[in-house]
Short mmCIF file of C-alpha atoms and ligand atoms in Angstrom, two decimals:
data_model
loop_
_atom_site.label_atom_id
_atom_site.label_comp_id
_atom_site.label_asym_id
_atom_site.label_seq_id
_atom_site.Cartn_x
_atom_site.Cartn_y
_atom_site.Cartn_z
CA UNK E 1 79.75 116.03 128.75
CA UNK E 2 79.60 113.09 131.16
CA UNK E 3 83.20 112.31 132.04
CA UNK E 4 82.61 108.56 132.19
CA UNK E 5 80.92 108.64 128.78
CA UNK E 6 83.59 110.75 127.07
CA UNK E 7 86.53 109.20 125.24
CA UNK E 8 89.63 110.92 123.89
CA UNK E 9 90.61 109.28 120.62
CA UNK E 10 94.18 109.91 119.50
CA UNK E 11 94.59 109.15 115.80
CA UNK E 12 90.80 109.28 115.50
CA UNK E 13 90.97 110.57 111.91
CA UNK E 14 92.75 107.39 110.84
CA UNK E 15 91.37 104.20 109.37
CA UNK E 16 90.50 102.30 112.57
CA UNK E 17 90.04 105.45 114.68
CA UNK E 18 87.31 106.89 112.43
CA UNK E 19 85.33 103.63 112.44
CA UNK E 20 85.73 103.34 116.21
CA UNK E 21 84.54 106.93 116.68
CA UNK E 22 81.34 106.07 114.80
CA UNK E 23 80.62 102.98 116.91
CA UNK E 24 81.25 104.82 120.17
CA UNK E 25 79.06 107.78 119.22
CA UNK E 26 76.27 105.48 118.05
CA UNK E 27 76.45 103.71 121.42
CA UNK E 28 75.98 107.01 123.29
CA UNK E 29 79.56 108.08 123.99
CA UNK E 30 80.98 111.55 123.32
CA UNK E 31 84.31 111.47 121.57
CA UNK E 32 87.05 114.05 121.22
CA UNK E 33 89.31 113.35 118.25
CA UNK E 34 92.96 114.38 118.27
CA UNK E 35 95.04 113.89 115.12
CA UNK E 36 97.83 115.64 113.24
CA UNK E 37 96.71 114.31 109.82
CA UNK E 38 100.16 112.79 109.25
CA UNK E 39 98.41 109.81 107.66
CA UNK E 40 94.81 110.97 107.29
CA UNK E 41 92.61 113.82 106.12
CA UNK E 42 89.87 115.95 107.52
CA UNK E 43 87.42 114.15 105.23
CA UNK E 44 87.51 111.23 107.68
CA UNK E 45 86.26 113.43 110.52
CA UNK E 46 83.62 114.84 108.18
CA UNK E 47 82.62 111.25 107.38
CA UNK E 48 82.17 110.48 111.07
CA UNK E 49 79.97 113.58 111.41
CA UNK E 50 77.89 112.63 108.36
CA UNK E 51 77.34 109.03 109.48
CA UNK E 52 76.43 109.88 113.06
CA UNK E 53 74.70 113.22 112.49
CA UNK E 54 76.61 114.59 115.48
CA UNK E 55 79.17 117.35 115.85
CA UNK E 56 82.52 115.88 116.84
CA UNK E 57 85.10 117.99 118.68
CA UNK E 58 88.33 117.77 116.68
CA UNK E 59 91.75 119.05 117.74
CA UNK E 60 94.67 119.30 115.32
CA UNK E 61 97.42 118.23 117.71
CA UNK E 62 100.62 116.21 117.44
CA UNK E 63 100.52 113.85 120.41
CA UNK E 64 104.32 114.06 120.58
CA UNK E 65 103.88 117.73 121.57
CA UNK E 66 103.26 117.30 125.28
CA UNK E 67 102.31 120.93 125.96
CA UNK E 68 99.72 120.91 123.19
CA UNK E 69 98.40 117.58 124.46
CA UNK E 70 98.26 118.93 128.00
CA UNK E 71 95.91 121.67 126.78
CA UNK E 72 93.55 118.95 125.53
CA UNK E 73 93.58 117.29 128.96
CA UNK E 74 92.84 120.70 130.52
CA UNK E 75 90.06 121.50 128.08
CA UNK E 76 88.07 118.23 128.13
CA UNK E 77 86.84 115.96 130.92
CA UNK E 78 87.12 112.27 130.04
CA UNK E 79 87.88 109.03 131.85
CA UNK E 80 89.04 106.99 128.85
CA UNK E 81 91.56 107.29 126.05
CA UNK E 82 91.89 105.13 122.96
CA UNK E 83 95.40 105.57 121.66
CA UNK E 84 95.62 104.88 117.93
CA UNK E 85 98.12 107.60 116.98
CA UNK E 86 101.18 105.86 115.53
CA UNK E 87 102.98 105.20 112.27
CA UNK E 88 102.30 101.71 110.94
CA UNK E 89 104.34 100.90 107.83
CA UNK E 90 106.58 97.95 108.64
CA UNK E 91 108.96 98.47 105.67
CA UNK E 92 109.39 102.18 106.33
CA UNK E 93 110.20 101.42 109.97
CA UNK E 94 113.18 99.31 108.78
CA UNK E 95 114.44 102.21 106.64
CA UNK E 96 113.91 104.88 109.28
CA UNK E 97 113.68 103.32 112.75
CA UNK E 98 114.07 106.62 114.60
CA UNK E 99 110.98 108.00 112.93
CA UNK E 100 109.02 105.07 114.38
CA UNK E 101 110.59 104.95 117.82
CA UNK E 102 110.16 108.72 118.19
CA UNK E 103 106.57 109.01 117.04
CA UNK E 104 105.14 105.79 118.40
CA UNK E 105 106.84 105.82 121.77
CA UNK E 106 106.88 109.55 122.55
CA UNK E 107 103.18 109.93 121.73
CA UNK E 108 102.37 106.89 123.85
CA UNK E 109 104.49 108.06 126.80
CA UNK E 110 102.93 111.53 126.66
CA UNK E 111 99.44 110.09 126.74
CA UNK E 112 100.14 107.82 129.71
CA UNK E 113 102.03 110.52 131.64
CA UNK E 114 99.19 113.01 131.21
CA UNK E 115 96.61 110.40 132.16
CA UNK E 116 98.52 109.86 135.37
CA UNK E 117 98.90 113.60 136.01
CA UNK E 118 95.22 114.36 135.33
CA UNK E 119 93.86 111.16 136.92
CA UNK E 120 92.23 109.88 133.74
CA UNK E 121 92.24 106.15 134.44
CA UNK E 122 91.45 104.10 131.32
CA UNK E 123 93.61 103.50 128.27
CA UNK E 124 92.93 101.23 125.33
CA UNK E 125 96.07 100.62 123.31
CA UNK E 126 96.28 99.54 119.65
CA UNK E 127 98.60 96.59 119.63
CA UNK E 128 99.09 94.14 116.80
CA UNK E 129 99.33 90.47 115.91
CA UNK E 130 102.82 91.38 114.71
CA UNK E 131 103.95 90.78 118.33
CA UNK E 132 103.46 87.01 117.80
CA UNK E 133 105.86 86.83 114.82
CA UNK E 134 106.22 83.28 113.45
CA UNK E 135 104.38 81.64 116.35
CA UNK E 136 105.16 78.15 117.65
CA UNK E 137 101.47 77.26 117.98
CA UNK E 138 98.41 78.17 115.93
CA UNK E 139 95.95 79.69 116.47
CA UNK E 140 97.66 82.10 118.85
CA UNK E 141 96.15 82.80 122.26
CA UNK E 142 97.02 85.81 124.38
CA UNK E 143 99.35 83.48 126.30
CA UNK E 144 101.31 82.40 123.21
CA UNK E 145 104.84 83.72 123.76
CA UNK E 146 105.68 86.81 121.74
CA UNK E 147 108.61 86.36 119.37
CA UNK E 148 111.46 88.89 119.16
CA UNK E 149 110.25 91.77 117.00
CA UNK E 150 111.38 91.63 113.38
CA UNK E 151 110.86 95.33 112.69
CA UNK E 152 111.17 98.60 114.61
CA UNK E 153 107.42 99.03 114.11
CA UNK E 154 106.74 95.68 115.78
CA UNK E 155 109.19 96.58 118.50
CA UNK E 156 107.28 99.79 119.30
CA UNK E 157 104.17 97.64 119.89
CA UNK E 158 106.01 95.21 122.16
CA UNK E 159 107.68 98.05 124.07
CA UNK E 160 104.43 99.97 124.51
CA UNK E 161 102.65 96.82 125.75
CA UNK E 162 105.39 96.33 128.34
CA UNK E 163 105.38 99.97 129.41
CA UNK E 164 101.61 99.87 129.78
CA UNK E 165 101.76 96.66 131.84
CA UNK E 166 104.32 98.24 134.18
CA UNK E 167 102.37 101.51 134.53
CA UNK E 168 99.16 99.62 135.33
CA UNK E 169 101.01 97.60 137.93
CA UNK E 170 102.63 100.60 139.62
CA UNK E 171 100.12 103.45 139.37
CA UNK E 172 96.84 103.00 141.21
CA UNK E 173 94.95 105.24 138.81
CA UNK E 174 95.93 103.60 135.50
CA UNK E 175 93.99 100.72 133.93
CA UNK E 176 94.94 99.38 130.51
CA UNK E 177 93.67 97.10 127.80
CA UNK E 178 95.83 96.17 124.81
CA UNK E 179 93.92 94.93 121.78
CA UNK E 180 96.03 92.88 119.40
CA UNK E 181 94.50 93.43 116.00
CA UNK E 182 95.03 90.85 113.29
CA UNK E 183 94.60 92.12 109.69
CA UNK E 184 91.97 94.90 109.63
CA UNK E 185 90.23 95.29 106.26
CA UNK E 186 87.05 96.70 104.71
CA UNK E 187 85.12 99.90 105.20
CA UNK E 188 81.98 101.30 106.77
CA UNK E 189 78.80 100.10 104.99
CA UNK E 190 77.93 103.74 104.21
CA UNK E 191 81.20 103.99 102.20
CA UNK E 192 81.72 107.39 103.89
CA UNK E 193 84.90 106.27 105.65
CA UNK E 194 87.50 103.64 104.83
CA UNK E 195 91.22 103.03 104.39
CA UNK E 196 93.08 105.69 102.42
CA UNK E 197 96.75 104.73 102.13
CA UNK E 198 99.17 107.28 100.72
CA UNK E 199 101.26 106.18 97.74
CA UNK E 200 101.66 102.52 96.82
CA UNK E 201 99.75 100.40 99.35
CA UNK E 202 101.78 98.00 101.50
CA UNK E 203 98.78 95.96 102.56
CA UNK E 204 96.97 93.39 100.49
CA UNK E 205 93.38 94.66 100.37
CA UNK E 206 94.10 98.29 99.40
CA UNK E 207 96.38 96.93 96.67
CA UNK E 208 93.58 94.65 95.50
CA UNK E 209 90.98 97.44 95.38
CA UNK E 210 93.40 99.82 93.65
CA UNK E 211 94.16 97.13 91.07
CA UNK E 212 90.44 96.60 90.51
CA UNK E 213 90.10 100.37 90.07
CA UNK E 214 92.85 100.34 87.43
CA UNK E 215 95.28 102.43 89.49
CA UNK E 216 97.70 99.49 89.78
CA UNK E 217 98.37 97.31 86.76
CA UNK E 218 98.64 93.94 88.43
CA UNK E 219 98.64 92.49 91.93
CA UNK E 220 101.79 90.63 92.99
CA UNK E 221 101.11 87.62 95.19
CA UNK E 222 104.17 87.28 97.39
CA UNK E 223 105.05 83.58 97.17
CA UNK E 224 103.04 80.39 96.56
CA UNK E 225 105.56 77.95 98.00
CA UNK E 226 104.67 78.31 101.68
CA UNK E 227 103.72 75.26 103.71
CA UNK E 228 99.98 76.02 103.53
CA UNK E 229 97.11 74.34 101.63
CA UNK E 230 97.48 76.49 98.48
CA UNK E 231 101.05 77.66 99.08
CA UNK E 232 100.13 81.29 99.92
CA UNK E 233 100.28 82.84 103.39
CA UNK E 234 97.44 82.52 105.89
CA UNK E 235 96.10 85.52 107.80
CA UNK E 236 93.13 86.44 109.95
CA UNK E 237 91.35 89.30 108.16
CA UNK E 238 89.14 91.21 110.57
CA UNK E 239 86.42 93.57 109.38
CA UNK E 240 87.11 97.14 110.51
CA UNK E 241 83.55 97.69 111.81
CA UNK E 242 83.76 94.49 113.83
CA UNK E 243 87.13 95.70 115.10
CA UNK E 244 85.58 99.05 116.05
CA UNK E 245 82.88 97.19 118.00
CA UNK E 246 85.59 95.35 119.94
CA UNK E 247 86.84 98.77 121.09
CA UNK E 248 83.33 99.65 122.21
CA UNK E 249 83.10 96.41 124.20
CA UNK E 250 86.49 97.09 125.80
CA UNK E 251 85.59 100.68 126.73
CA UNK E 252 82.29 99.48 128.22
CA UNK E 253 84.25 97.00 130.29
CA UNK E 254 86.63 99.66 131.57
CA UNK E 255 84.06 102.31 132.47
CA UNK E 256 81.86 99.80 134.28
CA UNK E 257 84.83 98.68 136.44
CA UNK E 258 84.54 95.10 135.25
CA UNK E 259 88.20 94.53 134.48
CA UNK E 260 89.92 91.49 135.86
CA UNK E 261 92.96 93.20 137.36
CA UNK E 262 94.53 96.33 135.97
CA UNK E 263 95.90 95.25 132.60
CA UNK E 264 94.32 92.93 130.07
CA UNK E 265 95.19 91.77 126.56
CA UNK E 266 92.74 90.56 123.91
CA UNK E 267 93.22 89.14 120.44
CA UNK E 268 90.86 90.77 117.96
CA UNK E 269 90.40 88.57 114.93
CA UNK E 270 87.88 86.19 113.39
CA UNK E 271 89.64 82.95 114.24
CA UNK E 272 89.57 81.93 110.55
CA UNK E 273 92.76 81.53 108.54
CA UNK E 274 92.39 82.81 104.95
CA UNK E 275 95.00 82.46 102.20
CA UNK E 276 95.96 85.23 99.78
CA UNK E 277 94.43 83.31 96.87
CA UNK E 278 91.21 82.63 98.79
CA UNK E 279 90.91 86.33 99.52
CA UNK E 280 91.43 87.21 95.85
CA UNK E 281 88.84 84.68 94.69
CA UNK E 282 86.30 85.90 97.25
CA UNK E 283 86.93 89.50 96.17
CA UNK E 284 86.33 88.55 92.53
CA UNK E 285 83.19 86.55 93.32
CA UNK E 286 81.39 89.04 95.53
CA UNK E 287 82.23 92.01 93.31
CA UNK E 288 81.77 90.17 90.05
CA UNK E 289 85.07 91.13 88.47
CA UNK E 290 88.42 89.66 87.49
CA UNK E 291 91.69 90.77 88.98
CA UNK E 292 95.02 90.60 87.14
CA UNK E 293 97.62 88.98 89.39
CA UNK E 294 100.98 87.23 89.17
CA UNK E 295 102.94 85.09 91.59
CA UNK E 296 106.26 86.66 92.55
CA UNK E 297 108.96 85.95 95.15
CA UNK E 298 108.19 85.89 98.84
CA UNK E 299 108.25 89.26 100.59
CA UNK E 300 111.07 89.32 103.15
CA UNK E 301 109.77 89.31 106.72
CA UNK E 302 106.37 87.70 105.98
CA UNK E 303 105.35 84.94 108.36
CA UNK E 304 103.78 81.81 106.87
CA UNK E 305 100.62 81.88 108.94
CA UNK E 306 99.01 83.63 111.87
CA UNK E 307 95.45 83.61 113.09
CA UNK E 308 93.72 84.27 116.37
CA UNK E 309 92.22 82.16 119.06
CA UNK E 310 89.37 84.56 119.89
CA UNK E 311 87.88 82.69 122.87
CA UNK E 312 88.99 85.31 125.39
CA UNK E 313 87.44 88.24 123.50
CA UNK E 314 84.30 86.17 122.80
CA UNK E 315 83.81 85.17 126.42
CA UNK E 316 85.18 88.09 128.40
CA UNK E 317 84.28 91.03 126.13
CA UNK E 318 81.13 89.36 124.81
CA UNK E 319 82.34 90.33 121.35
CA UNK E 320 82.50 88.28 118.18
CA UNK E 321 83.35 89.13 114.58
CA UNK E 322 80.13 89.16 112.57
CA UNK E 323 80.67 90.30 109.00
CA UNK E 324 81.66 87.64 106.48
CA UNK E 325 84.81 87.97 104.40
CA UNK E 326 82.60 88.50 101.34
CA UNK E 327 80.65 91.36 102.97
CA UNK E 328 83.87 92.97 104.07
CA UNK E 329 85.52 92.72 100.65
CA UNK E 330 82.39 94.16 99.07
CA UNK E 331 82.56 97.14 101.45
CA UNK E 332 86.25 97.64 100.59
CA UNK E 333 85.38 97.85 96.89
CA UNK E 334 82.39 100.16 97.47
CA UNK E 335 84.70 102.51 99.37
CA UNK E 336 87.40 102.43 96.68
CA UNK E 337 84.79 103.19 94.01
CA UNK E 338 83.43 106.14 95.97
CA UNK E 339 86.92 107.57 96.59
CA UNK E 340 87.81 107.25 92.88
CA UNK E 341 84.45 108.47 91.64
CA UNK E 342 83.80 105.18 89.80
P1 NAD Z 401 96.16 105.16 110.39
O1 NAD Z 401 97.49 105.63 109.92
O2 NAD Z 401 95.03 105.21 109.44
O3 NAD Z 401 95.72 105.95 111.71
C1 NAD Z 401 96.64 106.49 112.62
C2 NAD Z 401 96.26 107.94 112.83
O4 NAD Z 401 97.16 108.51 113.78
C3 NAD Z 401 96.38 108.77 111.55
O5 NAD Z 401 95.20 109.52 111.38
C4 NAD Z 401 97.58 109.68 111.80
O6 NAD Z 401 97.43 110.93 111.16
C5 NAD Z 401 97.55 109.78 113.31
N1 NAD Z 401 98.85 110.07 113.94
C6 NAD Z 401 100.02 109.42 113.78
N2 NAD Z 401 100.97 109.98 114.55
C7 NAD Z 401 100.37 111.01 115.21
C8 NAD Z 401 100.82 111.97 116.14
N3 NAD Z 401 102.09 112.02 116.55
N4 NAD Z 401 99.94 112.89 116.61
C9 NAD Z 401 98.64 112.87 116.21
N5 NAD Z 401 98.16 111.99 115.33
C10 NAD Z 401 99.02 111.07 114.83
O7 NAD Z 401 96.36 103.68 110.96
P2 NAD Z 401 95.29 102.63 111.44
O8 NAD Z 401 95.32 101.50 110.50
O9 NAD Z 401 94.01 103.30 111.75
O10 NAD Z 401 96.00 102.14 112.77
C11 NAD Z 401 95.64 102.64 114.04
C12 NAD Z 401 96.49 101.99 115.09
O11 NAD Z 401 96.32 100.59 115.02
C13 NAD Z 401 98.00 102.22 114.95
O12 NAD Z 401 98.55 102.33 116.23
C14 NAD Z 401 98.48 100.96 114.28
O13 NAD Z 401 99.83 100.70 114.57
C15 NAD Z 401 97.57 99.93 114.90
N6 NAD Z 401 97.40 98.72 114.09
C16 NAD Z 401 97.00 98.82 112.80
C17 NAD Z 401 96.87 97.68 112.03
C18 NAD Z 401 96.50 97.78 110.56
O14 NAD Z 401 96.82 96.86 109.81
N7 NAD Z 401 95.83 98.83 110.12
C19 NAD Z 401 97.09 96.42 112.60
C20 NAD Z 401 97.47 96.35 113.94
C21 NAD Z 401 97.62 97.51 114.68
C1 WQD Z 402 98.81 90.12 103.97
C2 WQD Z 402 99.21 88.95 103.07
C3 WQD Z 402 101.39 89.15 102.09
C4 WQD Z 402 100.46 92.64 99.63
C5 WQD Z 402 100.74 93.84 108.21
C6 WQD Z 402 101.70 94.19 109.30
C7 WQD Z 402 101.12 93.85 110.64
C8 WQD Z 402 99.74 94.49 110.82
C9 WQD Z 402 98.85 94.18 109.67
C10 WQD Z 402 100.04 96.61 111.89
C11 WQD Z 402 100.64 88.51 103.26
C12 WQD Z 402 100.31 89.18 101.03
C13 WQD Z 402 100.38 91.58 100.51
C14 WQD Z 402 100.61 92.38 98.24
C15 WQD Z 402 100.58 90.02 98.73
N1 WQD Z 402 99.84 95.92 110.86
N2 WQD Z 402 100.44 90.29 100.07
N3 WQD Z 402 100.66 91.07 97.84
O1 WQD Z 402 101.95 91.63 106.41
O2 WQD Z 402 100.05 90.22 107.30
O3 WQD Z 402 100.50 92.45 108.25
O4 WQD Z 402 99.50 94.53 108.44
O5 WQD Z 402 100.25 96.26 113.01
O6 WQD Z 402 102.01 94.31 111.59
O7 WQD Z 402 102.89 93.47 109.10
O8 WQD Z 402 99.53 92.30 106.03
O9 WQD Z 402 98.21 93.11 104.13
O10 WQD Z 402 100.71 93.43 104.08
O11 WQD Z 402 99.77 91.14 103.83
O12 WQD Z 402 100.63 88.86 98.32
O13 WQD Z 402 100.71 93.28 97.41
O14 WQD Z 402 99.10 89.38 101.71
O15 WQD Z 402 102.47 88.40 101.64
O16 WQD Z 402 100.67 87.12 103.11
P1 WQD Z 402 100.62 91.55 106.97
P2 WQD Z 402 99.56 92.59 104.48
#
């Protein structure tokens, strides 16, 4: 394995990690996936193998277990790490903050400490648009001030960004890129991998596809009295394959020593605000079905609107979202149908 062309992917069995593994392998990288299956299954790794036709080294490791993680650093030579491994349910993080601070921060600190110890220079960190909160200006650029976090989950992202910035500043051998994802949706066009939430989905699109599949009776639209054109919230829904390609562009930038300084941040979105009702209508149109839904009260904690200014990623990474919302929502439904055997 060429060290420069090998990437350790923590949380690589997860939704975004599995799609990113595929894009990296198809671009000629070797990946090593580390995951503890706390929110994923081995079927995702099998999906990556099926799509790419390549064997993928997989290690069942909890990244909070530093000794076990150290053995991975001893076993494999790699220059770059993409750190996805984290819990991501905002509501659960309010009920059990320690679960989130422990997992998300300890795993992150272990990764960075071992990178420093083993002189593995490049880390790509999964941050989130949640750091912007209810922003003062829209669309948000990377310079838009972050708002105080409204959940322990969001706080772990802000804290990890700050820790990474400080480590890049102080340690000569650490280079970091934080990608702030907006709302990732959809699935791989092969329908071999996709999002597989456990229990009742928190996010809109899995709830939509499960409702279409008859698993949920009716979709609740959380509020239609927002100050937006149709009264429902606006978000920037980014296709998961496009998102995976942004990781590829960022890794390419790191391994070819093209970074501007030691720590960079990029928004990863489409730049297009889409309302909840627009998303539902598009889902119905492209998949030729009707979705039962009702308007209910606002969900506490939801911001009215957030979408990305993507100029920096477009210009500096040479990356742009390509799939249309319709294509993405079609892929989400194809995936749901395959999972449910419909
Ligand atoms: P996911 O839950 O599908 O993937 C995370 C993976 O990490 C899972 O496979 C899980 O089993 C694994 N994991 C968690 N803790 C671990 C640990 N201690 N050791 C080993 N493996 C562990 O989530 P995702 O949607 O693919 O998100 C990936 C990353 O992107 C997360 O950091 C998340 O916070 C961030 N993010 C996600 C979204 C989103 O809406 N999906 C948006 C912004 C940022
Ligand atoms: C989208 C829109 C809801 C479900 C979350 C996290 C964020 C990031 C991405 C990780 C909102 C509405 C939803 C439903 C609905 N994750 N909705 N009925 O809240 O924008 O972002 O995921 O970093 O941190 O907060 O995404 O998919 O939950 O909601 O009407 O059943 O859909 O009100 O307007 P959100 P979401």
